[in-house]
Short mmCIF file of N, CA and C in Angstrom, two decimals:
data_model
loop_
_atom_site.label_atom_id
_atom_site.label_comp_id
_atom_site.label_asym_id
_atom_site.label_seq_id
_atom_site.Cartn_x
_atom_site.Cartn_y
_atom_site.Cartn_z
N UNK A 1 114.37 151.90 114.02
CA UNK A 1 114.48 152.80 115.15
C UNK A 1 113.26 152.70 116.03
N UNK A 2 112.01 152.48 115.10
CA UNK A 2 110.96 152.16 116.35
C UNK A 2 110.93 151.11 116.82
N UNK A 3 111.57 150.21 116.59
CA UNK A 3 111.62 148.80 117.28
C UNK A 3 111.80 149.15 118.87
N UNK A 4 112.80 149.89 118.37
CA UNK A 4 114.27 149.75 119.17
C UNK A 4 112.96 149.90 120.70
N UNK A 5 112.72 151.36 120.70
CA UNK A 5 112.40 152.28 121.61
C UNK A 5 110.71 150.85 121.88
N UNK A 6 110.08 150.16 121.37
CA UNK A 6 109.30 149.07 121.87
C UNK A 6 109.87 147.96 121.87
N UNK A 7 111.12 147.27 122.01
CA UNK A 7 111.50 146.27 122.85
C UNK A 7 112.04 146.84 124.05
N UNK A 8 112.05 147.94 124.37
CA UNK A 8 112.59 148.84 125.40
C UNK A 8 111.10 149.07 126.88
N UNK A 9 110.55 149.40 125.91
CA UNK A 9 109.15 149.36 126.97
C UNK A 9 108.62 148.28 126.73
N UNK A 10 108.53 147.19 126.15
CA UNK A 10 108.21 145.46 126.76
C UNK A 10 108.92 145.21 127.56
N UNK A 11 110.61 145.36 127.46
CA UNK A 11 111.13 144.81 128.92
C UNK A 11 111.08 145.53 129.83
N UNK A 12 110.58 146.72 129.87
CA UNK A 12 110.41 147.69 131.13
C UNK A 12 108.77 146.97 131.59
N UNK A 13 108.00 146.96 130.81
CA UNK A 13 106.60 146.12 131.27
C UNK A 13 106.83 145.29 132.09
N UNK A 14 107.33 144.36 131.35
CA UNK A 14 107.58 142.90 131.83
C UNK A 14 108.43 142.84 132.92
N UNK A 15 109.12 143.57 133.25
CA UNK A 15 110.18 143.90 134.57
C UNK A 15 109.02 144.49 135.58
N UNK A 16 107.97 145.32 134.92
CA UNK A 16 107.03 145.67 136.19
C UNK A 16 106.38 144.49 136.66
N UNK A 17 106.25 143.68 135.65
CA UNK A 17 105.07 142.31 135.70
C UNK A 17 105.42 141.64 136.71
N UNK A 18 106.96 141.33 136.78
CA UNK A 18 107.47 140.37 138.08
C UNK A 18 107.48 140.75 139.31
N UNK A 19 107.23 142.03 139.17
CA UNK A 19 107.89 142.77 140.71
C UNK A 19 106.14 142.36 141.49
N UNK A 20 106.09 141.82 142.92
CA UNK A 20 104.98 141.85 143.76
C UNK A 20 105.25 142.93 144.33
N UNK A 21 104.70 143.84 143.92
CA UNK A 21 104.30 145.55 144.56
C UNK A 21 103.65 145.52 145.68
N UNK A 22 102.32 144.35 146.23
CA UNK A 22 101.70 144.26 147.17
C UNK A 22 102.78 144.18 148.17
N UNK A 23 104.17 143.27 147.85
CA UNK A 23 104.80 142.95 149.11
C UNK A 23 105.31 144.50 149.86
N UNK A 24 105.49 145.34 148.59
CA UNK A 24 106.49 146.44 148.96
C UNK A 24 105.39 147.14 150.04
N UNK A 25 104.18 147.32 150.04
CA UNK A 25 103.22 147.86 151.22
C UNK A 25 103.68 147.14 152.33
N UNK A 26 103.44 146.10 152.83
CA UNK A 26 103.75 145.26 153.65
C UNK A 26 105.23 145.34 154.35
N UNK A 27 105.88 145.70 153.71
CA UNK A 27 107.45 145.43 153.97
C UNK A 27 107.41 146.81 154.36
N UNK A 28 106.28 148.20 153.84
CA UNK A 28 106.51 149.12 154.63
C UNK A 28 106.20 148.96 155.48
N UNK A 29 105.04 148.75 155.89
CA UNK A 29 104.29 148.68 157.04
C UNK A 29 105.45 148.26 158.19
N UNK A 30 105.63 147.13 158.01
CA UNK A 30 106.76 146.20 158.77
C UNK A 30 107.81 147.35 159.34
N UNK A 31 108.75 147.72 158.14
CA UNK A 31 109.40 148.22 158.68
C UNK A 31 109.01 149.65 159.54
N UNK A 32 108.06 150.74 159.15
CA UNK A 32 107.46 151.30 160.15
C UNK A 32 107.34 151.44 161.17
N UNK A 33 106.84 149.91 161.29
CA UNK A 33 106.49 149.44 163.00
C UNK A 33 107.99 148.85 163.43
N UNK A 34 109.28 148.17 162.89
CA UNK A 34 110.33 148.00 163.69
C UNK A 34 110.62 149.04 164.05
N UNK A 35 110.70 149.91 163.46
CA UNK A 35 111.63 151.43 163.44
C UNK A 35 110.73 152.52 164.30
N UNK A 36 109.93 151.76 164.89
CA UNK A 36 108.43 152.85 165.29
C UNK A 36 108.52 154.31 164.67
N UNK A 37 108.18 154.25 163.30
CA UNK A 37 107.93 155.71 162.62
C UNK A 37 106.66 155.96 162.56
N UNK A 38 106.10 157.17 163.11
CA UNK A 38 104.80 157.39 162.70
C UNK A 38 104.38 157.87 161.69
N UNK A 39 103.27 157.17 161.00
CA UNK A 39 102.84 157.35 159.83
C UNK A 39 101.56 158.43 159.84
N UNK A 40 101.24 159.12 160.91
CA UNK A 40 100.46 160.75 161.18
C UNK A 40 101.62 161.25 160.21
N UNK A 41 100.84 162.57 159.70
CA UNK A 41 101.15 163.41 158.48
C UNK A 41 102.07 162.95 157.04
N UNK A 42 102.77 163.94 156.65
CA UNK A 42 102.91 163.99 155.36
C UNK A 42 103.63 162.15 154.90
N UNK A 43 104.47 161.60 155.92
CA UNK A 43 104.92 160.02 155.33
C UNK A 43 103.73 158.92 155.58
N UNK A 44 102.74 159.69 155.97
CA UNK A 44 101.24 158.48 155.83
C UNK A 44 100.71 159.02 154.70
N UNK A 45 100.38 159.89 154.29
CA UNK A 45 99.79 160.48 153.01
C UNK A 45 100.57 160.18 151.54
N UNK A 46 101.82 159.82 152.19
CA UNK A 46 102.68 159.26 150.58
C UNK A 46 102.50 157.87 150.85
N UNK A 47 102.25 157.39 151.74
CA UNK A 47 102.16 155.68 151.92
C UNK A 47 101.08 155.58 150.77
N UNK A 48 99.87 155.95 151.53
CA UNK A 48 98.49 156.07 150.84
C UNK A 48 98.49 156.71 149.13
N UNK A 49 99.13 157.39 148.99
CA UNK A 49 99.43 157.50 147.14
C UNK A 49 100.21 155.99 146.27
N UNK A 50 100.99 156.05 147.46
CA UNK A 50 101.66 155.07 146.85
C UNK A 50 101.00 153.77 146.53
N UNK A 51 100.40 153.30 148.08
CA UNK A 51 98.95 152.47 147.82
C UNK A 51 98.14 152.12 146.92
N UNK A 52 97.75 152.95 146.72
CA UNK A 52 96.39 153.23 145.55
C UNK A 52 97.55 153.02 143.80
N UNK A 53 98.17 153.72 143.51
CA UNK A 53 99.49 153.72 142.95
C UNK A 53 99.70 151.80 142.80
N UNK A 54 100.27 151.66 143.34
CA UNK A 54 100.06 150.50 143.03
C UNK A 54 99.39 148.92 143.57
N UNK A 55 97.88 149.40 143.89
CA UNK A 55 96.87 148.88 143.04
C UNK A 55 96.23 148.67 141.89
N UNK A 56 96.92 149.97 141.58
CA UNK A 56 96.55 150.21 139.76
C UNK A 56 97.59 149.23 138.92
N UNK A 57 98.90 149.44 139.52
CA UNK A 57 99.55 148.78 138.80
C UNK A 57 99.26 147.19 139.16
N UNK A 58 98.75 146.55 139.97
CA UNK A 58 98.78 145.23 140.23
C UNK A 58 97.44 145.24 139.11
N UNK A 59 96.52 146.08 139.15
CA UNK A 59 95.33 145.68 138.13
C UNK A 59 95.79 145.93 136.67
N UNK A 60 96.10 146.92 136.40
CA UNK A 60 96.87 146.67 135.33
C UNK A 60 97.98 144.97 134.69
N UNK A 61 98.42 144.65 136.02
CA UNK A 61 99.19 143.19 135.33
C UNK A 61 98.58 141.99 135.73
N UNK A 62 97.29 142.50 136.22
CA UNK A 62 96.18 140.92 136.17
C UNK A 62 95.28 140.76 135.08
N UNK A 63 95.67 141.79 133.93
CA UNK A 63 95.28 141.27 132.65
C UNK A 63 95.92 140.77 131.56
N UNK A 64 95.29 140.13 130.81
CA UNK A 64 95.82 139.00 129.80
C UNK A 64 97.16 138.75 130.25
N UNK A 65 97.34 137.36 131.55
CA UNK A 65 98.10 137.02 132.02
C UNK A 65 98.60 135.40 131.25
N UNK A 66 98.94 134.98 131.49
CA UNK A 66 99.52 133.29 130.96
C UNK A 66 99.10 133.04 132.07
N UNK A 67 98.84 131.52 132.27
CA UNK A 67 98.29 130.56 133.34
C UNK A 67 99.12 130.69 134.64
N UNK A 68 100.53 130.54 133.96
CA UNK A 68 101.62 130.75 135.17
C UNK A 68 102.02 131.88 135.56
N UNK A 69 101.32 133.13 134.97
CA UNK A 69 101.56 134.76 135.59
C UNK A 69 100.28 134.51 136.47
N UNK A 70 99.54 133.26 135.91
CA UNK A 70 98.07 134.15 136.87
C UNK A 70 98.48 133.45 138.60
N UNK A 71 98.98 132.11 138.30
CA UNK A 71 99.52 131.30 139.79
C UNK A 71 100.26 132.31 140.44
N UNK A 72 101.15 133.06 139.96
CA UNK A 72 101.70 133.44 140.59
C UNK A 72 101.82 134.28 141.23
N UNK A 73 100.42 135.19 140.53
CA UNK A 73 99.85 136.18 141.13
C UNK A 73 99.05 136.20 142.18
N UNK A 74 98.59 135.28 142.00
CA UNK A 74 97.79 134.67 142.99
C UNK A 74 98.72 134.11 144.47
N UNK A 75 99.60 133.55 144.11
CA UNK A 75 100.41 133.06 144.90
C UNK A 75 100.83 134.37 145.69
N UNK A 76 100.86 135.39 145.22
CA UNK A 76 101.85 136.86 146.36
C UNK A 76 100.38 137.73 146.19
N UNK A 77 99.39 137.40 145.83
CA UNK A 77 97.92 138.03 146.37
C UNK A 77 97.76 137.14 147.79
N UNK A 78 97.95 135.96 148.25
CA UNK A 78 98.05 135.10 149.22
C UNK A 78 98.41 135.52 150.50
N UNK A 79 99.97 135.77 150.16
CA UNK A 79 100.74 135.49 150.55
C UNK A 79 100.61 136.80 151.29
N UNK A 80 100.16 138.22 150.53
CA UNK A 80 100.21 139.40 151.05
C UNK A 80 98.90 139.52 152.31
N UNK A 81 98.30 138.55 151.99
CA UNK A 81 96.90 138.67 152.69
C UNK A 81 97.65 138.28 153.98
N UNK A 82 97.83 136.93 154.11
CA UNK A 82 98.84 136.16 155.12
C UNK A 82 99.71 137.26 156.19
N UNK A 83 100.64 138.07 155.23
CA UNK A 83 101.31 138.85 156.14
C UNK A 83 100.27 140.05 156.95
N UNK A 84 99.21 140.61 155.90
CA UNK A 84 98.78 141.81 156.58
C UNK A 84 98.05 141.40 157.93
N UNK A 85 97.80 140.19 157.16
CA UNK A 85 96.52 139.57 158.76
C UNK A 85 97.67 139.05 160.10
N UNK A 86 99.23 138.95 159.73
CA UNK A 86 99.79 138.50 160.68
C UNK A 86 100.36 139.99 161.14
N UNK A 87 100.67 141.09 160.54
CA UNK A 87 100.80 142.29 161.00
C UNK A 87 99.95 142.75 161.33
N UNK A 88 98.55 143.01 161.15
CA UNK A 88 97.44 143.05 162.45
C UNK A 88 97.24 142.34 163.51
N UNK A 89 97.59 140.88 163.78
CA UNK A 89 97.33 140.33 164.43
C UNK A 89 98.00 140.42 165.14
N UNK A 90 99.74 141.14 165.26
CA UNK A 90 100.81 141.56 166.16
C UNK A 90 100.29 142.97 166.63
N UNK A 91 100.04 143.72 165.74
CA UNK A 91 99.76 144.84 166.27
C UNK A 91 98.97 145.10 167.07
N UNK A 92 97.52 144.45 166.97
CA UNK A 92 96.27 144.11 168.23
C UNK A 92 96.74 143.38 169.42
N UNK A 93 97.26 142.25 169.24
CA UNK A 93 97.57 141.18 170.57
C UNK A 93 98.88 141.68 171.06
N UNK A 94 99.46 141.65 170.36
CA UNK A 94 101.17 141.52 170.93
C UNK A 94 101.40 142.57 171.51
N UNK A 95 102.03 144.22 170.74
CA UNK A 95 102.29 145.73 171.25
C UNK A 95 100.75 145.66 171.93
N UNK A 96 99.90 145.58 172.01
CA UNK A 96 98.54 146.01 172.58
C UNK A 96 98.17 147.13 172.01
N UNK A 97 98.69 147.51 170.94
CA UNK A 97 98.32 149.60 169.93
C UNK A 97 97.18 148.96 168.79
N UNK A 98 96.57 149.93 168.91
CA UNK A 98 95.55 150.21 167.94
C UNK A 98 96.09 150.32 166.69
N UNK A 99 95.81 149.18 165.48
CA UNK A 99 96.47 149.90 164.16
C UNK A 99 95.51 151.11 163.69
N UNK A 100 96.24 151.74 162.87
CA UNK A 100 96.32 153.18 162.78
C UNK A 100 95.26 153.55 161.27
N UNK A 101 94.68 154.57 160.89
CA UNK A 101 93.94 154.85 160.06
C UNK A 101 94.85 153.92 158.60
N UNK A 102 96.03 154.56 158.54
CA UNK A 102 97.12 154.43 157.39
C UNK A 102 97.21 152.77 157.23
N UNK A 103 97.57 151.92 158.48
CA UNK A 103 97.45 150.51 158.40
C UNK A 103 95.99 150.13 157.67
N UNK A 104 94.98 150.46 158.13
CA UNK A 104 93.78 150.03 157.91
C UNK A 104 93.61 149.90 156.35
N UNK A 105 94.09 151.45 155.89
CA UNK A 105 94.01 151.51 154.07
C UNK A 105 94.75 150.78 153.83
N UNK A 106 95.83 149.96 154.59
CA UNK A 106 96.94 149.69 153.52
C UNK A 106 96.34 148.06 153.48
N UNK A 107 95.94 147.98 154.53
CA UNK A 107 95.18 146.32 154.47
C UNK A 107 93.96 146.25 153.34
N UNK A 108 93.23 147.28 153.53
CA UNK A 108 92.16 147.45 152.62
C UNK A 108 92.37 146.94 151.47
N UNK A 109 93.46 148.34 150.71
CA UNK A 109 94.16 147.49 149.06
C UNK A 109 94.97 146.60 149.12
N UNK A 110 95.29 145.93 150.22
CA UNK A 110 95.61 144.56 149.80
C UNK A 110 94.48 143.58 149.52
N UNK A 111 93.59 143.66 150.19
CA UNK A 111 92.42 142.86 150.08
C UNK A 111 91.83 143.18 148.92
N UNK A 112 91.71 144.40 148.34
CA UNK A 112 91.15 145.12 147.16
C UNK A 112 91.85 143.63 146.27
N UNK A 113 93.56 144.06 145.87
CA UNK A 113 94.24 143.09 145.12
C UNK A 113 93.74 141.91 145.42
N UNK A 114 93.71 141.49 146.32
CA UNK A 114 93.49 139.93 146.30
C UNK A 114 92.56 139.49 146.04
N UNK A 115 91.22 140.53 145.70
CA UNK A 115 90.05 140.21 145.50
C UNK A 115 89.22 140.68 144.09
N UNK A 116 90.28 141.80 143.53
CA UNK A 116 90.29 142.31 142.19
C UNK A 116 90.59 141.60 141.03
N UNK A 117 91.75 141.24 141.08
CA UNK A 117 93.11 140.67 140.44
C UNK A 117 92.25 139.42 139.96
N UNK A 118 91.69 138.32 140.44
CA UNK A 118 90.88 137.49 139.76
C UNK A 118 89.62 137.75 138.78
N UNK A 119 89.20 139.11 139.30
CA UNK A 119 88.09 138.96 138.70
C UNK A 119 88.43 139.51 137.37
N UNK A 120 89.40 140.36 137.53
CA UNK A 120 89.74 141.57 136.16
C UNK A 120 90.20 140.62 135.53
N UNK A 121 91.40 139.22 135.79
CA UNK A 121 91.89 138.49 134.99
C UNK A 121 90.87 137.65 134.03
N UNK A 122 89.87 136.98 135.02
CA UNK A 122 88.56 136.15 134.40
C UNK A 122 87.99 137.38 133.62
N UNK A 123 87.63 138.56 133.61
CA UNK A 123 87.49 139.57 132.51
C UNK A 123 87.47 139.51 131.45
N UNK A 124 89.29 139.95 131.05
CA UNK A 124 90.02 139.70 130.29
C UNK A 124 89.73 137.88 129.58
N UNK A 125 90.18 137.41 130.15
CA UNK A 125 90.53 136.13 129.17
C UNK A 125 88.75 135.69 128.81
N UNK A 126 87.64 136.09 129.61
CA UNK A 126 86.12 136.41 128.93
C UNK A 126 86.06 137.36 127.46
N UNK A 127 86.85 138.24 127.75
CA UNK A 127 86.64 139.08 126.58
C UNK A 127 87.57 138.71 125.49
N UNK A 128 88.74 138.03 125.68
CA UNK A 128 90.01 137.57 124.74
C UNK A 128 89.15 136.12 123.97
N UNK A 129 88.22 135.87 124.48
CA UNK A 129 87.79 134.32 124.32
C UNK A 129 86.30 134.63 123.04
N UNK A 130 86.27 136.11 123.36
CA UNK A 130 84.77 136.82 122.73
C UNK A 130 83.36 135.92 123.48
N UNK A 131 83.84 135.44 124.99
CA UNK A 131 82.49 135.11 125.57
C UNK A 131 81.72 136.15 126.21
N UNK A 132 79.94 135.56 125.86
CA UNK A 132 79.33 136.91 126.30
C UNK A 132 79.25 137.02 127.69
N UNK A 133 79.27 137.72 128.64
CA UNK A 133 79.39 137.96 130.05
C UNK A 133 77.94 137.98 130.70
#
């Protein structure tokens, strides 16, 4: 019976493991700005939980990764950088609007991830290896 209920939360883990959460910021953002919703008050303040929210969870699954969890993490740490800098770079040049306090954080923890996520992984596989730091 205890199996049961921990092969249940490994595949719930491991189902978090695949998901790129960074994209889901991004894809808000995006849609935001198609839909011009303003993100002043209470739906910028849940952006920003959510944010932080999952940063934790992206740091949480940049440890003790396999070689090919770490590519691939890396690969949509990239990739997220790519979009935020091309969704600033529309939002400054193109509309001519100022991005907004809420954009700014949300670029922030992406950069956080993309700049975390390696080091916590090299961490980990330092401390899995028992090398001294």
């Amino acid at each position: 019976m205890g199996s049961e209920v921990n092969v249940s939360s490994n595949n719930a883990l491991s189902m978090i493991g695949k998901i790129p959460w960074m994209l889901l910021l991004i894809v808000f953002l995006l849609v935001a700005e198609y839909f011009q919703v303003s993100l002043e008050g209470t739906l910028g303040y849940v952006f920003i939980t959510c944010a932080v929210a999952v940063l934790f969870i992206e740091m949480f699954k940049s440890g003790d990764v396999s070689p090919v969890a770490f590519f691939v993490d890396q690969f949509w740490a990239v990739l997220t950088v790519i979009l935020a800098t091309g969704l600033l770079t529309y939002l400054y040049f193109v509309t001519g609007k100022e991005p907004t306090f809420f954009h700014w954080i949300g670029f922030a923890i992406v950069i956080a991830d993309a700049l975390l996520n390696p080091f916590n992984a090299f961490r980990t596989a330092l401390r899995n290896f028992d090398v001294a730091g």
